[in-house]
Amino acid sequence: MVGVKLKTISDIIFQLRKEKNLTYAELEELTGVSKSVLNRIERGETKRLEFKNLKAIATTFPAQYSEIMECYLEEENRINTLFEVLEEVTTCEESFLLVPKVGARILELHTVKTEESLQRLFDFTRTVNHDSLKISLYAIIIKYSRERGVPYYVAKGLLQKYLIERNDFEKLEESFQSGQEILHYTNFLSREEKTTSYFRMALHAYAIKKFEECIQLCEKGLLLEEEDTELKARVYLAMINSFSQLRDYEAVERHLNIFEKMKNDFVVVPAKATRAFTKARKREYDVAIPMLRKYLEELGKEYRLHIADELLEIYFQLGDLESIAEILEKEEELLPEHPQTPHKYTTVGRFHRYKGFYQLSKGLLDEGIENYVKSLESFGSVNALEEKDKFMKELLSYHIKLSKPLDLKHIIKVFCSVMQIRT
């Protein structure tokens, strides 16, 4: 078939039989499609080729599978059948490239109303198991809806596409920027969808240290959500932490009073930890340290790492190396095996950075560099360039302070880790 551009299913059947020297009986045995049907297909006498027969032929000849499917798309105008095709190509990895073409073909049908086609494709997309395929189908829905002036589906498509893309921790900045487009279409979303968009983007903003935007998005979502759901509680906590990062401790304590009264089990532990964090950031160490040490033992593993991070920061400021060593010894019980959030990755990275700096201070060069590399790997998982810069300054400070040059093996390790974050 090299060099031959086939236009119809009839052409393909004819060419396959000739190339492989097959009789109708032999082709029937291979495909399970009857000789009479194959004969009518080849002669072009079948006006409505059933997809089950087409699929049988296509799967028998995998090298021509995509070509057969594409020809079928050009000839088929029944929307139900096209959805059969779409279901087929979304469950077969070898045919994933056909998914956008089938989606576009469904929307191009003039026999079905635009809104009906969009709704059916939108509903179908939500059932697809592969995120990359979902994204490509939502992109088609968004593009087609824009071109046809149907903002309702632009809004719904943008939201669903964003909710998938935001889970790629290495592209948090990019997905946040694309997610902001949703904010221009919130009038076309349901109350629940609006709340979801504001809350998820607020958490996203906090993860990439856009604290003022986090607060603004939280406030918009809080106006819509009346129930004390766990998502609402997590968002409220992100808002409180954003005020803390902006050093507005009056706002922190005002909102913390409200947060503590929420009727959700999630609230109890972070409320305690946040009280202690606030004392620490206000440099009320005489109160903060006993609280944090107490909670380090009492609170669940999810918060122990963050509490340890806060204590390490305090002890480094105080130059208390003995207390630092005590915290670092708890590494196995503090570090999660698989961090689940950008904030957790960053906190793990800081733990290794603290440990690396401590080891360098003790003259343990190999161990210190090893932990700095682990730190950079954690930061690289969420593309934390700011944390990388802190690392480079600390390493330079160590080099100047001790006047001790780094070995080539250490320089190579550090350079490779830094380049990994940049890419």
CSV table of N, CA and C in Angstrom, one decimal, residues 2 10 36 54-55 65 72 94 98 129 219 222 233 237-238 262 289 295 315 329 351:
chain,number,residue,atom,x,y,z
A,2,VAL,N,2.2,1.1,-0.1
A,2,VAL,CA,3.1,2.3,-0.1
A,2,VAL,C,2.8,3.1,-1.3
A,10,SER,N,-14.1,0.7,0.5
A,10,SER,CA,-14.1,-0.2,-0.7
A,10,SER,C,-12.7,-0.4,-1.2
A,36,SER,N,-20.6,-12.4,1.8
A,36,SER,CA,-21.5,-11.5,1.0
A,36,SER,C,-21.4,-10.1,1.5
A,54,LEU,N,-16.9,-3.1,10.4
A,54,LEU,CA,-15.7,-2.3,10.1
A,54,LEU,C,-14.6,-2.6,11.2
A,55,LYS,N,-15.0,-2.6,12.5
A,55,LYS,CA,-14.1,-2.9,13.6
A,55,LYS,C,-13.4,-4.2,13.4
A,65,TYR,N,-5.1,-0.1,10.6
A,65,TYR,CA,-6.2,0.2,11.5
A,65,TYR,C,-6.6,1.7,11.4
A,72,TYR,N,-13.5,5.6,7.5
A,72,TYR,CA,-14.9,5.4,8.0
A,72,TYR,C,-15.5,6.7,8.6
A,94,GLU,N,-3.2,2.3,20.8
A,94,GLU,CA,-2.6,2.5,19.4
A,94,GLU,C,-3.5,3.5,18.6
A,98,LEU,N,-6.4,9.2,17.1
A,98,LEU,CA,-7.7,9.4,16.3
A,98,LEU,C,-8.7,10.0,17.2
A,129,ASN,N,-11.1,7.3,30.7
A,129,ASN,CA,-10.2,7.0,31.8
A,129,ASN,C,-8.8,7.7,31.7
A,219,GLU,N,-12.2,34.4,49.1
A,219,GLU,CA,-13.3,35.2,49.6
A,219,GLU,C,-14.5,35.1,48.6
A,222,LEU,N,-16.0,31.6,49.3
A,222,LEU,CA,-16.7,31.5,50.6
A,222,LEU,C,-18.1,32.2,50.6
A,233,ALA,N,-13.0,24.1,54.4
A,233,ALA,CA,-12.1,24.3,55.5
A,233,ALA,C,-10.6,24.4,55.0
A,237,LEU,N,-8.1,27.6,55.5
A,237,LEU,CA,-6.8,27.5,56.0
A,237,LEU,C,-5.8,28.1,55.1
A,238,ALA,N,-5.9,27.8,53.8
A,238,ALA,CA,-5.0,28.4,52.8
A,238,ALA,C,-5.0,29.9,52.9
A,262,MET,N,-15.7,26.2,62.7
A,262,MET,CA,-16.3,25.4,61.6
A,262,MET,C,-16.7,24.0,62.1
A,289,ILE,N,7.7,27.6,70.9
A,289,ILE,CA,8.5,26.3,71.0
A,289,ILE,C,7.8,25.2,71.8
A,295,TYR,N,2.9,19.5,70.0
A,295,TYR,CA,2.1,19.1,68.8
A,295,TYR,C,2.9,18.1,68.0
A,315,TYR,N,15.1,27.0,65.3
A,315,TYR,CA,16.4,26.6,65.9
A,315,TYR,C,17.5,27.1,65.0
A,329,GLU,N,16.8,13.6,63.6
A,329,GLU,CA,16.9,12.2,63.9
A,329,GLU,C,15.5,11.6,63.7
A,351,PHE,N,13.2,20.3,54.5
A,351,PHE,CA,13.7,19.4,55.5
A,351,PHE,C,15.1,18.9,55.1
